[in-house]
Every structure is written in structure tokens, then in C-alpha cells.
CSV table of C-alpha atoms in Angstrom, one decimal:
chain,number,residue,atom,x,y,z
A,17,MET,CA,-0.8,22.1,6.5
A,18,ALA,CA,-4.3,23.2,5.8
A,19,ASP,CA,-7.1,20.9,7.0
A,20,ASN,CA,-4.6,18.2,7.9
A,21,ASP,CA,-3.2,17.0,11.2
A,22,ILE,CA,0.5,16.3,11.2
A,23,ALA,CA,1.8,14.0,13.9
A,24,THR,CA,5.2,15.4,14.8
A,25,ARG,CA,8.3,14.1,13.1
A,26,ALA,CA,10.8,11.4,14.0
A,27,PRO,CA,9.3,10.4,16.5
A,28,GLU,CA,5.8,11.4,15.3
A,29,SER,CA,2.1,11.1,16.0
A,30,ASP,CA,-1.0,9.3,14.8
A,31,ALA,CA,-3.3,9.0,11.7
A,32,GLN,CA,-6.5,7.7,10.1
A,33,GLU,CA,-9.3,7.5,7.5
A,34,LYS,CA,-12.9,8.2,6.4
A,35,PRO,CA,-15.9,6.9,8.5
A,36,ALA,CA,-17.9,4.0,7.0
A,37,GLU,CA,-20.2,1.6,8.8
A,38,ALA,CA,-19.2,-1.9,8.3
A,39,ALA,CA,-19.2,-5.0,10.4
A,40,ALA,CA,-15.8,-6.4,11.6
A,41,VAL,CA,-14.6,-9.4,9.8
A,42,GLN,CA,-12.1,-12.1,10.7
A,43,SER,CA,-8.7,-11.3,9.4
A,44,VAL,CA,-7.0,-13.6,7.0
A,45,PHE,CA,-3.7,-12.7,8.6
A,46,PRO,CA,-2.7,-15.0,11.5
A,47,GLY,CA,-2.3,-13.2,14.8
A,48,ASP,CA,-4.6,-10.2,14.0
A,49,THR,CA,-7.2,-9.4,16.6
A,50,PRO,CA,-10.8,-8.8,15.4
A,51,ALA,CA,-10.3,-5.1,16.1
A,52,GLN,CA,-7.2,-5.0,13.9
A,53,ALA,CA,-8.9,-6.9,11.2
A,54,GLY,CA,-11.9,-4.5,10.8
A,55,PRO,CA,-13.5,-4.2,7.4
A,56,SER,CA,-11.1,-6.1,5.1
A,57,MET,CA,-11.0,-4.0,1.9
A,58,GLY,CA,-13.0,-1.1,0.5
A,59,ASP,CA,-14.2,-0.1,-2.9
A,60,HIS,CA,-11.2,2.3,-3.3
A,61,CYS,CA,-8.9,-0.7,-2.9
A,62,THR,CA,-10.5,-2.7,-5.7
A,63,THR,CA,-12.0,-0.3,-8.2
A,64,ASP,CA,-10.2,2.4,-10.3
A,65,ARG,CA,-11.3,5.9,-10.6
A,66,PRO,CA,-11.5,7.3,-14.2
A,67,ALA,CA,-8.0,8.1,-15.4
A,68,PRO,CA,-7.0,11.7,-15.9
A,69,THR,CA,-8.1,12.8,-19.4
A,70,GLY,CA,-5.4,12.6,-22.1
A,71,GLU,CA,-2.8,10.8,-19.9
A,72,LYS,CA,-1.3,7.5,-21.1
A,73,PRO,CA,1.3,5.3,-19.3
A,74,SER,CA,4.8,5.5,-20.7
A,75,GLY,CA,6.5,2.5,-19.1
A,76,ASP,CA,6.8,-1.2,-20.2
A,77,VAL,CA,5.9,-4.6,-18.8
A,78,SER,CA,8.8,-7.0,-18.4
A,79,LYS,CA,9.9,-9.7,-15.9
A,80,LEU,CA,12.2,-9.4,-12.9
A,81,GLY,CA,12.9,-12.5,-11.0
A,82,GLY,CA,10.3,-14.3,-13.1
A,83,VAL,CA,7.6,-11.9,-12.0
A,84,ASP,CA,5.8,-9.5,-14.4
A,85,CYS,CA,6.5,-5.8,-13.5
A,86,TYR,CA,5.5,-2.4,-14.9
A,87,ILE,CA,8.8,-0.6,-15.2
A,88,THR,CA,9.0,3.1,-15.9
A,89,LYS,CA,12.2,5.2,-16.1
A,90,PRO,CA,13.2,8.8,-16.1
A,91,SER,CA,13.5,10.2,-19.7
A,92,ASP,CA,17.2,10.7,-19.3
A,93,TYR,CA,18.0,7.3,-17.9
A,94,PRO,CA,20.7,5.8,-18.0
A,95,HIS,CA,22.6,9.0,-19.0
A,96,SER,CA,21.7,10.5,-15.7
A,97,PRO,CA,21.8,8.7,-12.3
A,98,SER,CA,18.4,7.4,-11.1
A,99,LYS,CA,17.3,5.8,-7.8
A,100,LEU,CA,15.4,2.5,-7.6
A,101,LEU,CA,11.8,2.8,-6.3
A,102,LEU,CA,9.6,-0.2,-5.5
A,103,LEU,CA,5.9,0.7,-5.9
A,104,LEU,CA,3.2,-1.6,-4.5
A,105,THR,CA,-0.4,-1.1,-5.4
A,106,GLY,CA,-3.8,-1.6,-4.0
A,107,GLY,CA,-6.0,-4.5,-5.2
A,108,THR,CA,-6.3,-3.0,-8.7
A,109,GLY,CA,-2.8,-4.2,-9.5
A,110,TYR,CA,0.0,-3.4,-11.9
A,111,LYS,CA,-2.2,-3.4,-15.1
A,112,SER,CA,-4.3,-0.5,-13.8
A,113,ALA,CA,-3.8,2.6,-15.9
A,114,ASN,CA,-4.0,4.8,-12.8
A,115,ASN,CA,-1.3,2.8,-11.0
A,116,GLN,CA,0.9,3.0,-14.1
A,117,LEU,CA,0.4,6.7,-14.3
A,118,GLN,CA,1.2,7.0,-10.6
A,119,ALA,CA,4.5,5.1,-11.3
A,120,ASP,CA,5.2,7.5,-14.2
A,121,LYS,CA,4.9,10.5,-11.9
A,122,TYR,CA,7.6,9.1,-9.6
A,123,ALA,CA,9.7,8.3,-12.7
A,124,SER,CA,9.4,12.0,-13.8
A,125,GLU,CA,11.0,12.9,-10.5
A,126,GLY,CA,14.2,10.8,-11.2
A,127,TYR,CA,13.2,7.4,-10.0
A,128,LEU,CA,13.4,4.1,-11.9
A,129,VAL,CA,10.2,2.6,-10.7
A,130,VAL,CA,9.4,-1.1,-10.5
A,131,MET,CA,5.7,-2.0,-9.9
A,132,PRO,CA,5.4,-5.8,-9.6
A,133,ASP,CA,2.4,-8.0,-10.1
A,134,GLN,CA,2.3,-8.8,-6.4
A,135,PHE,CA,-1.0,-10.8,-7.0
A,136,ASP,CA,0.4,-13.3,-9.5
A,137,ASN,CA,-2.1,-12.3,-12.3
A,138,ASP,CA,-5.0,-12.4,-9.8
A,139,PRO,CA,-6.1,-8.8,-9.0
A,140,ALA,CA,-8.9,-8.1,-6.6
A,141,PRO,CA,-12.5,-8.7,-7.8
A,142,ASN,CA,-14.1,-5.4,-9.0
A,143,SER,CA,-16.5,-3.9,-6.6
A,144,VAL,CA,-20.2,-3.6,-7.6
A,145,ASP,CA,-21.0,-0.1,-8.9
A,146,MET,CA,-23.7,1.3,-6.7
A,147,ALA,CA,-23.6,4.8,-8.1
A,148,GLU,CA,-26.7,4.4,-10.4
A,149,VAL,CA,-29.0,3.0,-7.7
A,150,GLN,CA,-32.1,5.2,-7.5
A,151,ALA,CA,-33.8,6.3,-4.3
A,152,ASP,CA,-37.0,4.6,-5.5
A,153,THR,CA,-35.4,1.2,-5.9
A,154,SER,CA,-38.0,-1.5,-5.5
A,155,TRP,CA,-38.0,-4.0,-2.7
A,156,LEU,CA,-37.0,-6.8,-5.0
A,157,GLU,CA,-34.2,-4.7,-6.5
A,158,SER,CA,-33.0,-3.8,-3.0
A,159,ILE,CA,-32.8,-7.5,-2.2
A,160,LYS,CA,-30.8,-8.1,-5.3
A,161,LEU,CA,-28.4,-5.3,-4.6
A,162,LYS,CA,-27.8,-6.5,-1.0
A,163,THR,CA,-27.1,-10.0,-2.4
A,164,ALA,CA,-24.7,-8.5,-4.9
A,165,GLU,CA,-22.9,-6.6,-2.1
A,166,GLY,CA,-22.7,-9.8,-0.1
A,167,ILE,CA,-21.2,-11.7,-3.0
A,168,LYS,CA,-18.7,-8.9,-3.6
A,169,SER,CA,-17.6,-9.0,0.1
A,170,PHE,CA,-17.3,-12.8,0.0
A,171,MET,CA,-15.2,-12.7,-3.2
A,172,ILE,CA,-12.9,-10.1,-1.8
A,173,ASP,CA,-12.5,-12.1,1.4
A,174,MET,CA,-11.7,-15.2,-0.6
A,175,TRP,CA,-9.2,-13.2,-2.7
A,176,LEU,CA,-7.5,-11.9,0.4
A,177,ALA,CA,-7.2,-15.5,1.7
A,178,ARG,CA,-5.2,-16.3,-1.5
A,179,HIS,CA,-2.9,-13.3,-1.0
A,180,THR,CA,-1.3,-13.6,2.5
A,181,PRO,CA,2.2,-12.6,3.5
A,182,GLU,CA,3.3,-16.2,3.0
A,183,LYS,CA,2.4,-15.9,-0.7
A,184,VAL,CA,3.2,-12.2,-1.4
A,185,LEU,CA,6.5,-11.8,0.4
A,186,PRO,CA,8.5,-14.5,-1.5
A,187,LEU,CA,7.2,-13.0,-4.8
A,188,LEU,CA,8.4,-9.6,-3.7
A,189,HIS,CA,11.8,-10.9,-2.8
A,190,LYS,CA,12.2,-12.4,-6.2
A,191,VAL,CA,11.4,-9.0,-7.7
A,192,VAL,CA,13.9,-7.2,-5.4
A,193,GLU,CA,16.7,-9.7,-6.2
A,194,GLY,CA,16.0,-9.3,-9.9
A,195,ALA,CA,16.0,-5.5,-9.7
A,196,LYS,CA,19.3,-5.5,-7.8
A,197,GLU,CA,20.8,-7.4,-10.7
A,198,GLU,CA,19.1,-5.7,-13.6
A,199,PHE,CA,19.3,-2.2,-12.2
A,200,ALA,CA,22.4,-2.3,-10.0
A,201,ASP,CA,23.3,1.2,-11.0
A,202,ALA,CA,20.1,2.7,-9.7
A,203,VAL,CA,20.4,0.7,-6.4
A,204,ALA,CA,23.9,2.0,-6.0
A,205,SER,CA,22.9,5.6,-6.9
A,206,GLY,CA,20.3,5.7,-4.2
A,207,GLY,CA,22.4,3.7,-1.6
A,208,GLY,CA,19.6,1.1,-1.5
A,209,ILE,CA,16.0,0.6,-2.5
A,210,TYR,CA,13.1,3.0,-1.7
A,211,GLY,CA,9.5,2.0,-1.5
A,212,VAL,CA,6.0,3.5,-1.7
A,213,GLY,CA,2.8,1.6,-1.2
A,214,TYR,CA,-1.0,2.2,-1.4
A,215,CYS,CA,-3.8,0.3,0.3
A,216,PHE,CA,-2.9,-3.4,0.1
A,217,GLY,CA,0.6,-2.6,-0.9
A,218,ALA,CA,1.2,-0.3,2.0
A,219,LYS,CA,1.3,-3.2,4.5
A,220,TYR,CA,4.1,-4.8,2.5
A,221,ILE,CA,6.2,-1.6,2.2
A,222,VAL,CA,6.0,-1.4,6.0
A,223,ILE,CA,7.1,-5.1,6.3
A,224,LEU,CA,10.0,-4.6,3.9
A,225,ALA,CA,11.1,-1.5,5.9
A,226,GLY,CA,11.4,-3.7,9.0
A,227,GLU,CA,13.6,-6.4,10.5
A,228,GLN,CA,11.6,-9.5,10.0
A,229,PRO,CA,12.0,-13.2,11.1
A,230,ASP,CA,13.5,-15.3,8.4
A,231,THR,CA,10.7,-17.8,8.7
A,232,VAL,CA,7.5,-19.0,7.1
A,233,ALA,CA,6.2,-15.6,6.3
A,234,TRP,CA,9.2,-15.3,3.9
A,235,GLY,CA,8.4,-18.6,2.3
A,236,GLN,CA,10.9,-20.4,4.4
A,237,THR,CA,10.8,-23.1,7.1
A,238,GLN,CA,10.2,-22.4,10.8
A,239,PRO,CA,13.4,-23.2,12.8
A,240,LYS,CA,13.1,-26.5,14.6
A,241,ASP,CA,15.1,-25.4,17.6
A,242,GLU,CA,13.1,-22.6,19.1
A,243,GLU,CA,15.9,-21.8,21.6
A,244,GLN,CA,18.0,-20.7,18.7
A,245,GLY,CA,15.3,-18.4,17.6
A,246,SER,CA,14.8,-17.4,14.0
A,247,ALA,CA,17.4,-15.4,12.0
A,248,LYS,CA,16.5,-11.8,11.2
A,249,LYS,CA,16.5,-10.2,7.8
A,250,ALA,CA,17.7,-6.6,7.6
A,251,PRO,CA,15.3,-4.2,6.1
A,252,VAL,CA,14.9,-4.5,2.3
A,253,LEU,CA,14.1,-0.7,2.0
A,254,LYS,CA,16.3,2.3,2.8
A,255,ALA,CA,13.1,4.3,3.4
A,256,GLY,CA,9.4,3.9,2.7
A,257,ALA,CA,6.2,6.0,2.3
A,258,ILE,CA,2.7,4.7,2.4
A,259,ALA,CA,-0.9,5.9,2.0
A,260,HIS,CA,-4.2,4.7,3.5
A,261,ALA,CA,-3.0,1.2,4.4
A,262,THR,CA,-5.3,-1.8,4.6
A,263,MET,CA,-4.7,-4.9,6.7
A,264,LEU,CA,-1.8,-3.1,8.5
A,265,THR,CA,-1.2,-4.3,12.1
A,266,LYS,CA,0.6,-2.8,15.0
A,267,GLU,CA,3.0,-5.7,14.8
A,268,ASP,CA,4.0,-4.6,11.3
A,269,LEU,CA,4.8,-1.1,12.7
A,270,GLU,CA,6.6,-2.6,15.7
A,271,GLY,CA,9.1,-4.2,13.3
A,272,VAL,CA,10.0,-1.1,11.4
A,273,LYS,CA,13.6,-0.1,11.3
A,274,SER,CA,13.9,2.2,8.2
A,275,PRO,CA,12.4,5.7,8.1
A,276,VAL,CA,8.7,5.6,7.2
A,277,TYR,CA,6.1,8.2,6.3
A,278,ILE,CA,2.4,7.3,6.7
A,279,ALA,CA,-0.5,9.2,5.0
A,280,ALA,CA,-3.7,8.2,6.7
A,281,VAL,CA,-7.4,9.2,6.6
A,282,LYS,CA,-9.2,10.4,9.7
A,283,ASP,CA,-11.5,7.8,11.2
A,284,ASP,CA,-10.6,5.2,8.7
A,285,PRO,CA,-12.2,1.8,9.6
A,286,LEU,CA,-9.6,0.1,7.4
A,287,CYS,CA,-6.7,1.3,9.6
A,288,SER,CA,-7.7,1.7,13.2
A,289,GLU,CA,-6.0,4.6,15.1
A,290,ASP,CA,-6.6,3.0,18.5
A,291,GLU,CA,-5.6,-0.6,17.5
A,292,VAL,CA,-2.9,0.0,14.9
A,293,LEU,CA,-1.5,3.5,14.4
A,294,THR,CA,-1.3,4.7,18.0
A,295,PRO,CA,0.5,1.6,19.4
A,296,GLY,CA,2.6,1.5,16.2
A,297,ARG,CA,3.7,5.1,16.7
A,298,ARG,CA,4.6,4.5,20.3
A,299,ALA,CA,6.7,1.4,19.2
A,300,MET,CA,8.5,3.5,16.6
A,301,GLU,CA,9.2,6.2,19.1
A,302,ASN,CA,10.6,3.7,21.6
A,303,ASN,CA,12.7,2.1,18.9
A,304,LYS,CA,13.9,5.5,17.8
A,305,VAL,CA,12.8,4.9,14.2
A,306,GLU,CA,12.4,8.1,12.2
A,307,HIS,CA,8.8,8.4,11.1
A,308,GLU,CA,6.0,10.8,10.3
A,309,ILE,CA,2.2,10.2,10.3
A,310,GLN,CA,-0.1,12.7,8.7
A,311,VAL,CA,-3.8,12.5,8.9
A,312,PHE,CA,-6.0,13.8,6.1
A,313,SER,CA,-9.6,14.7,6.9
A,314,GLY,CA,-12.6,15.0,4.7
A,315,VAL,CA,-11.3,12.5,2.0
A,316,PRO,CA,-12.1,8.9,1.3
A,317,HIS,CA,-9.9,5.9,1.7
A,318,GLY,CA,-7.9,5.5,-1.5
A,319,PHE,CA,-7.8,9.3,-2.1
A,320,ALA,CA,-4.0,9.3,-2.8
A,321,VAL,CA,-4.2,6.9,-5.7
A,322,LEU,CA,-4.1,8.7,-9.0
A,323,GLY,CA,-7.6,9.2,-10.5
A,324,ASP,CA,-10.0,11.9,-11.6
A,325,TYR,CA,-12.1,13.4,-8.8
A,326,ASP,CA,-14.7,16.3,-9.0
A,327,ASP,CA,-14.1,17.3,-5.4
A,328,ALA,CA,-11.5,20.0,-5.2
A,329,LYS,CA,-10.5,19.0,-1.7
A,330,ILE,CA,-9.8,15.5,-2.7
A,331,LYS,CA,-7.7,16.7,-5.7
A,332,GLN,CA,-5.8,19.0,-3.4
A,333,SER,CA,-5.2,16.3,-0.8
A,334,GLN,CA,-4.1,13.8,-3.5
A,335,ALA,CA,-1.5,16.2,-4.8
A,336,GLN,CA,-0.4,17.0,-1.2
A,337,ALA,CA,0.0,13.3,-0.3
A,338,PHE,CA,2.1,12.7,-3.4
A,339,GLY,CA,4.3,15.7,-2.6
A,340,GLN,CA,4.7,14.5,1.0
A,341,MET,CA,5.5,10.9,0.0
A,342,LEU,CA,7.9,12.0,-2.7
A,343,GLY,CA,9.6,14.5,-0.4
A,344,TRP,CA,10.1,11.8,2.3
A,345,ILE,CA,12.0,9.4,0.0
A,346,GLN,CA,13.9,12.3,-1.6
A,347,SER,CA,15.1,13.4,1.9
A,348,HIS,CA,16.3,9.9,2.8
């Protein structure tokens, strides 16, 4: 594929994102190394692009398992069979028009899409818009801007500290159980649940595609008898596809059991090739897990999330990533 590096297929190769100079921060996820933590979240994870002109979301908001969800369905559902797709967003959350339009695109391809409020009505703080900063900014204004950037970074770090796996995973399980009951026909039609995730949500699609300990990360109690070990939960997802993950760790990839497609950005500081993707790929190869990792170059982190861009290459890559992610879940 033009301009993109594709890392083999089932077992596959590595991937990454767009360069950006940023100091490493301490991860809010226990067990992450500083190298894995890297910059915590970028502007593309927390701020929407302008929505495509003239497009309006067509789904509705309702509750599943007591959690608000944006739910969008194929136009001919329930008269024609549909498959259930769990869509997890970046920090902008389920109320974002772009995220809702993204869900609608999958619905138009025959999926009943459930996009939950995985942040419990607490989406990421909006990033400070630096686009209008002029080259002749005064010294005082520069100080103010740097202060604003520092505050933004602090707010995002505090937000991440509120949304750890211990908080997010139990919420997602409520949604999944609610969806299994409410849309049993779609689950049966697809032979399980499919998942796609972007930025923050990508990590959780990977976790739900894995065999995970039935412990505190799932909102449950750590077993007292360590010799017995902890029970394992089978993968929630039949197959998953993600784009430009943030906060992903090699341990997340080591646990994967279901087929996974990863769209990454070359030299992405938010998803290290050396510390996350390469060891994760090797683990999936050793575990004989079907996977594909595709690297997109010359695009920013967040490029695959629906939004209006002037750059033709970004538009092309966005469409290509959607096609690859859709194709992956369709083929599984």
C-alpha cells in the first residue's frame, strides 16, 4: 500500500506514529516502565477536528448496563441480520460528533454499533488551541502560553489518574453484558462481539481481546491464595482493530488471544515501537495469535478519527485506515 509499511500478516510486524518532542511522564498505569509511559496524551486524543460539512449523527443515546451509550444501527435492522460492534473512543468521548459519525460509518456497513461513555461523564479536558499564536508573540504572552500548556498537561494527567483500568474495565463489562441481553440477535449473528478502538479506547480493545486475570483490574478482589493463582477470563471480543493507541503496553499485547489489527503512526511517541509494538508483535507471534500491524507515515497521531483535514495525504490515510479496520473485522 502506497506510503505505508505493512508488517506481514498473522504473525505480523511492527508499527508507530508521528514525531513530537515531549518529556517522558510517569504512567498512571501500575507496572508501566517510564519508556512505556512516554507522553501521556496528545492534542488529537483530547480535541475534535471540525466535523465533515453537512454530516449529522443518526444514532441515539440510551443506557446499557446502566451506562450511557451512543447506539447506531444499520438502516434495515432488525429486518436484516447485523453484527455487534463495540467502539471505544479517544478522550473526546461518546458525545463527540466526529466519534458519533465514525460509529455511523460502521453501522452503514452492517454493524450495530455500541459506543459507551467509558469516562462516566468525564471526557478529557480540551487542549489549548495554539493555532492562532503569532510569531511575534511577546515575552509575557509566551510565558502565559507556556503556563497554559503546563496547566493543560497537568489537567490531562489528573484526568488519566481518574480513568485507570480498575475504573474503566468494570464499566465496559456492564455495557457488554447489557448489549448481550439487549442485542442477543446481533451477538449471535456475528458469533460474538467485535471491537474497534481509537487512542485511549484502543488500549481497552486490546485488553478485551485478551485472556486477562480475573482480579482487581476487573473490579474484583485479588485472590488471597497466590498458589491457586487468579482465574482467567476468556476474551470478550471475537476480533478487534485499533488505531494510534495511547497508554498501550507490551503486557497488553502479550495477553492478546483474539485476532487484532493495529494501525500505527511512524515514530509515534505515544506508542513506542521499541518498548511496546516490537515486543508485543513477538509475543503474538510466539502465541500464534493472528495479527497485522500497519505503519502509516507522514500523518499525525489521531489521523484515523473522523474529522475534516486540508491535507490530502491525511484524508487518504484516514480512509485507508477505516477500510483496513473494517476489512479486518469483516474477515473474522
